[in-house]
Short mmCIF file of C-alpha atoms in Angstrom, two decimals:
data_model
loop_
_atom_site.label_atom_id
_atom_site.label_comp_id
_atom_site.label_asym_id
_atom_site.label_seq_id
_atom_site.Cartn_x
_atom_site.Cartn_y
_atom_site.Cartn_z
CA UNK A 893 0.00 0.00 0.00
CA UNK A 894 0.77 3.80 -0.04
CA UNK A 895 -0.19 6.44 2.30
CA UNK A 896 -0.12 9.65 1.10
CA UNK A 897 0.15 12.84 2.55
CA UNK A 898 -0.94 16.41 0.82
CA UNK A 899 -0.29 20.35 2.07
CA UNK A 900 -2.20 22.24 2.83
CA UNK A 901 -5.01 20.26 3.60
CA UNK A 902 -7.23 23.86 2.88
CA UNK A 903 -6.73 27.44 1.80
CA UNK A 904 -8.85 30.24 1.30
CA UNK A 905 -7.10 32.55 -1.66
CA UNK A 906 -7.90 35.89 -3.04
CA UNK A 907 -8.71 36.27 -7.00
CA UNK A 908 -5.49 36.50 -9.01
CA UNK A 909 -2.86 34.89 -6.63
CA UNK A 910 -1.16 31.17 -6.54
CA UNK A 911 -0.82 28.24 -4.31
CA UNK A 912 1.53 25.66 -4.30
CA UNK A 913 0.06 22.20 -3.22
CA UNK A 914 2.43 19.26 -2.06
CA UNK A 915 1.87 15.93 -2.42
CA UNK A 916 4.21 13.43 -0.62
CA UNK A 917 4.56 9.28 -0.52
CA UNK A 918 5.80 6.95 1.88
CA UNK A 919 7.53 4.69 -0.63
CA UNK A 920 8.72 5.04 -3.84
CA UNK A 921 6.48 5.28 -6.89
CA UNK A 922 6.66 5.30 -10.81
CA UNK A 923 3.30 6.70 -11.58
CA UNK A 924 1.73 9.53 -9.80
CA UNK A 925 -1.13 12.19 -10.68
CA UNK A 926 -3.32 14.66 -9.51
CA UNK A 927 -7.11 14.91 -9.77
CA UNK A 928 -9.67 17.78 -9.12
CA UNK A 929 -13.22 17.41 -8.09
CA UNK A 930 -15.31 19.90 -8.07
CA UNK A 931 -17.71 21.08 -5.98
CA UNK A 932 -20.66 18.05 -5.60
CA UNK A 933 -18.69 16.47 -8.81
CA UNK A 934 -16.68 13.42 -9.63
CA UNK A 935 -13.10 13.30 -10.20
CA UNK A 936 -11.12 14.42 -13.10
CA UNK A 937 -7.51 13.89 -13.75
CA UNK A 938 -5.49 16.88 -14.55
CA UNK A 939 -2.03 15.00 -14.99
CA UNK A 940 0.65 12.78 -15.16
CA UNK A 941 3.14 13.82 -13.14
CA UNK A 942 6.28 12.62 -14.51
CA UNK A 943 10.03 12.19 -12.84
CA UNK A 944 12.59 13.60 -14.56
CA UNK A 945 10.19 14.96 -17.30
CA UNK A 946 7.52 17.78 -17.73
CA UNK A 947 3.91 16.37 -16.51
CA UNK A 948 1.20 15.12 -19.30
CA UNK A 949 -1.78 16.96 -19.02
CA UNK A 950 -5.41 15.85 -19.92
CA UNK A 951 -7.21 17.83 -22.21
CA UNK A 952 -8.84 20.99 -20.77
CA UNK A 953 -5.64 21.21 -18.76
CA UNK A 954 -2.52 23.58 -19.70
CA UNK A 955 1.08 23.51 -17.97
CA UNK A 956 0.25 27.85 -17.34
CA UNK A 957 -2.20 27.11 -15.39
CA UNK A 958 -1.61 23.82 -13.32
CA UNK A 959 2.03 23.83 -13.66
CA UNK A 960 3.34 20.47 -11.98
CA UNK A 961 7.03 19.57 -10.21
CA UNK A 962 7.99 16.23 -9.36
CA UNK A 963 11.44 16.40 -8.71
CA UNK A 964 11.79 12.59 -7.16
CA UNK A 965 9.69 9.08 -6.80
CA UNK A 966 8.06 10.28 -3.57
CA UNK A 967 7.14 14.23 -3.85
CA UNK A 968 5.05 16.32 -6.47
CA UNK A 969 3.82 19.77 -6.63
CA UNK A 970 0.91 21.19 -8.32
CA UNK A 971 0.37 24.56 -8.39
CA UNK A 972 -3.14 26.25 -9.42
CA UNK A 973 -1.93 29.70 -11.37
CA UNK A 974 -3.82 32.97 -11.47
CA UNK A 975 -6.86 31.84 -9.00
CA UNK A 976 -10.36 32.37 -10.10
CA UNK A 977 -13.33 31.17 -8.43
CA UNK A 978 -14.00 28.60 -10.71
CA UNK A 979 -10.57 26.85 -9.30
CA UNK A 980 -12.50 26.60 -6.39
CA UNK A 981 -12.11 22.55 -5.65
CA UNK A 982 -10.48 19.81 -3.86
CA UNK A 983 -7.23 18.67 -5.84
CA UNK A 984 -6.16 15.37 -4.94
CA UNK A 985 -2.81 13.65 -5.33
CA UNK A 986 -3.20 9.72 -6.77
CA UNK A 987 -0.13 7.18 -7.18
CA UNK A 988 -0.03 3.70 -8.34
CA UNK A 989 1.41 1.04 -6.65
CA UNK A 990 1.94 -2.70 -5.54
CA UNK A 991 2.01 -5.64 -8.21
CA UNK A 992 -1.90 -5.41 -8.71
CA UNK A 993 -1.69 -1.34 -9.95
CA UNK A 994 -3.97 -0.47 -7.07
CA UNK A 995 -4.53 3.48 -7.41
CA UNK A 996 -4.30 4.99 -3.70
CA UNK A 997 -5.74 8.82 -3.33
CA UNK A 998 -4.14 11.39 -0.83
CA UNK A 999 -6.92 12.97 1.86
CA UNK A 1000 -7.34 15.98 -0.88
CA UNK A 1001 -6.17 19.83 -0.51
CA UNK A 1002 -9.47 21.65 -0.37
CA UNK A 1003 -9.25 25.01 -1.88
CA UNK A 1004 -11.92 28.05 -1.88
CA UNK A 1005 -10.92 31.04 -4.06
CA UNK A 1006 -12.63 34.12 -3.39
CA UNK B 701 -13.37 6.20 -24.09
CA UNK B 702 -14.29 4.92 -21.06
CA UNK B 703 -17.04 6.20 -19.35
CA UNK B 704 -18.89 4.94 -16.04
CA UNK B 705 -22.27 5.55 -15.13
CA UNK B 706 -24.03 5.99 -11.83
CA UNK B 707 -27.86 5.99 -12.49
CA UNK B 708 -28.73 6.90 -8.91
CA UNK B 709 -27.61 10.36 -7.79
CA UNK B 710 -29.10 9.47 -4.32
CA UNK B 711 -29.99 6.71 -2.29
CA UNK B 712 -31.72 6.28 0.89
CA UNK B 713 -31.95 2.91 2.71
CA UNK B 714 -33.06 2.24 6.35
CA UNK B 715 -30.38 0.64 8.61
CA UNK B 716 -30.06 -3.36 8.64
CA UNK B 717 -31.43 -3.12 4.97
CA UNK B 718 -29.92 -4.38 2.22
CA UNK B 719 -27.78 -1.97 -0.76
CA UNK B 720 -26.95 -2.26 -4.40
CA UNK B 721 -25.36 0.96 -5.71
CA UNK B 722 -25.59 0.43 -9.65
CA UNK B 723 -22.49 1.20 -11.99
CA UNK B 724 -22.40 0.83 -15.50
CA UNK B 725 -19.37 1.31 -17.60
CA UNK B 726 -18.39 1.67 -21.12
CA UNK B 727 -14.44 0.45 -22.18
CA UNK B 728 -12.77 -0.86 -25.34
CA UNK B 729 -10.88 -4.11 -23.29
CA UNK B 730 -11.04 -5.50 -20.09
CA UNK B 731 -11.79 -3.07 -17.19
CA UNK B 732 -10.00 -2.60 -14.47
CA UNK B 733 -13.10 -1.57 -11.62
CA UNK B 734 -13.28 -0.03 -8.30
CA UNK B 735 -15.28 1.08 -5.81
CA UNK B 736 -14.40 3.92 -3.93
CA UNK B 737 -16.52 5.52 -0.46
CA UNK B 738 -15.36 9.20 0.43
CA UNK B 739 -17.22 10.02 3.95
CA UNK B 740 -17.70 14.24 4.26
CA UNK B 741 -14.48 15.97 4.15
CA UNK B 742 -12.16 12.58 3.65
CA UNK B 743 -10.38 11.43 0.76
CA UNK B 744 -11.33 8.69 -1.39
CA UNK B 745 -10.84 5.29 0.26
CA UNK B 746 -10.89 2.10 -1.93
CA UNK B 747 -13.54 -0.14 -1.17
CA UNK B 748 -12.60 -3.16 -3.42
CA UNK B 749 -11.71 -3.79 -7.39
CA UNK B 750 -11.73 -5.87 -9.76
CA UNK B 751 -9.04 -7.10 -12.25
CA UNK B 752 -9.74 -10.12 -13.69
CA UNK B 753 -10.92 -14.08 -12.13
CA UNK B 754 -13.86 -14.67 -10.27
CA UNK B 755 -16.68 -11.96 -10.96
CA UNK B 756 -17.81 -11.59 -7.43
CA UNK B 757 -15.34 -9.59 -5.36
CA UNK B 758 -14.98 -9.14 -1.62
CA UNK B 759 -13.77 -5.77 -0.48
CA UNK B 760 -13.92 -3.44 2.46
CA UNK B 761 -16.47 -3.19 5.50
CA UNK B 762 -18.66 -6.19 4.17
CA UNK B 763 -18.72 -4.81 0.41
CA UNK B 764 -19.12 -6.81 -2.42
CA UNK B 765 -19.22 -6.33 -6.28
CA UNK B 766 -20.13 -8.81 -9.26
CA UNK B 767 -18.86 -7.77 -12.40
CA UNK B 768 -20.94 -8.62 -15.13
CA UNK B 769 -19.69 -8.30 -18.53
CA UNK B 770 -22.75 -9.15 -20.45
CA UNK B 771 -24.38 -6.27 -18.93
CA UNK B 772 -21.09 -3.94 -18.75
CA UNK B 773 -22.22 -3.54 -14.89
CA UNK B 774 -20.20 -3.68 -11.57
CA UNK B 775 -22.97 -3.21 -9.01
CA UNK B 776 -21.54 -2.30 -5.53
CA UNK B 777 -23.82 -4.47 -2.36
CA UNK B 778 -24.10 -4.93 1.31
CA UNK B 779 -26.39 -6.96 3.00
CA UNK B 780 -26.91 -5.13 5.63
CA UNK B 781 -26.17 -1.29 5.96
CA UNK B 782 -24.98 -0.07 9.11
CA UNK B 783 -25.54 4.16 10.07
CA UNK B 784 -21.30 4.60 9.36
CA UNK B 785 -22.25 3.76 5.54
CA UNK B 786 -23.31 6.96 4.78
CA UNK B 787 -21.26 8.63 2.49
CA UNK B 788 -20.48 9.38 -1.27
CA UNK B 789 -19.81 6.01 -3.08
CA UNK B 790 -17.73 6.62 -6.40
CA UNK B 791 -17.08 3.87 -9.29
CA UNK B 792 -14.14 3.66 -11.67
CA UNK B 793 -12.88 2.17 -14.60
CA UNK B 794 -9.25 2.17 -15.47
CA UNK B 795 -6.59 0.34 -16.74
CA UNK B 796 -3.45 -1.77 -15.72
CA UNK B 797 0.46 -0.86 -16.77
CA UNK B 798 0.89 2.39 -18.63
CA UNK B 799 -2.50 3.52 -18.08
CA UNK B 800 -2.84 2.46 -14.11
CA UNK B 801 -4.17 5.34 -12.20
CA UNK B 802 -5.56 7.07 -15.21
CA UNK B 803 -9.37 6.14 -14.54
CA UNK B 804 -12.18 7.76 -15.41
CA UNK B 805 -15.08 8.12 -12.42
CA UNK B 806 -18.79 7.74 -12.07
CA UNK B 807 -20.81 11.23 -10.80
CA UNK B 808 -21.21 9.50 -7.44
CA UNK B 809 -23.80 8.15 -5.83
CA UNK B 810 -24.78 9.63 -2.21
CA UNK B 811 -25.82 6.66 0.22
CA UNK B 812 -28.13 8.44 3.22
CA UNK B 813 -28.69 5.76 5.99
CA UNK B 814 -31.99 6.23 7.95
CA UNK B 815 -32.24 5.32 11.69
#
């Protein structure tokens, strides 16, 4: 298994700024990514957060705006860019792991942009 | 593309009564399927999958699942729901090797237990 931890858990930002959420693993992993779900929605994957390599992003989803770090196997960054309320969301960090491919999710930054 | 299904935005079940949470999916190959529960300001917690072998799977807090390809369904049950059940129950379809943790999720269903 995996446990994941994410900071911060929840922010309240002003229109216009950034924030920087972290994502960290207990063990080494190849495949990590990072989800948003919307208010009283389902999840959506944003990216691929690669090692070594700039992130894959799913369409509807642009490097300016969700620019993504993941600088070793157990730590990624994603940072939401120029805040509008429509960012407003949890963002969760996701990795992959064990000999089955079992997806494990982080407990979710919660994020309210006003 | 895959695509999942959750017919039933909301569902409300006395406690001790039985639950089927209905998931249907749409996918090109074999699915890889999950249940997920996500209780009111927790993350998503995996309730049980399934991969490939015997359709009906065991997961979680006395969860079970039959996959049934003929019907492209993966119906979540419990016999007997107890008042810690409520919650938001989420399915997913994904995919094994390159494309493991890319899934695509249901809208939800939202599981209110009744005293």
């Amino acid at each position: 298994s995996a446990v994941i931890s994410q900071k911060p858990s929840r922010d309240i930002c002003q229109r216009g700024t950034s924030l920087t959420i972290q994502c960290q693993v207990d063990s080494q992993v190849t495949m990590m990514f990072w989800y948003r779900q919307q208010p009283g929605q389902s999840l959506t994957l944003i990216a691929t957060a690669n090692q070594g390599s700039e992130a894959t992003y799913e369409s509807g989803f642009v490097i300016d705006k969700f620019p993504i770090s993941r600088p070793n196997l157990t730590f990624s960054t994603l940072t939401v860019s120029n805040m509008s309320p429509e960012d407003s969301s949890i963002y969760l960090c996701s990795v992959v792991a064990g000999s089955t491919d079992t997806q494990y999710f982080g407990p979710g930054t919660r994020l309210t942009v006003l | 593309a895959q695509s999942v299904t959750q017919p039933d935005i909301h569902i409300t079940v006395s406690e001790g009564a039985s639950l089927e949470l209905r998931c249907n999916y749409s996918y090109g190959a074999t699915p890889y399927l999950f249940w997920y529960v996500q209780s009111p300001g927790q993350g998503l917690q995996l309730l049980l999958k399934y991969f490939s072998g015997d359709t009906l799977v065991q997961g979680i807090k006395g969860f079970e699942a039959e996959f049934k390809r003929s019907q492209s369904s993966f119906n979540l049950r419990k016999p007997s729901v107890h008042w810690s059940d409520a919650a938001e129950y989420f399915c997913a379809v994904g995919a094994a090797g390159t494309n493991a943790g890319k899934s695509t999720f249901g809208d939800g269903t939202t599981l209110t237990v009744k005293p």
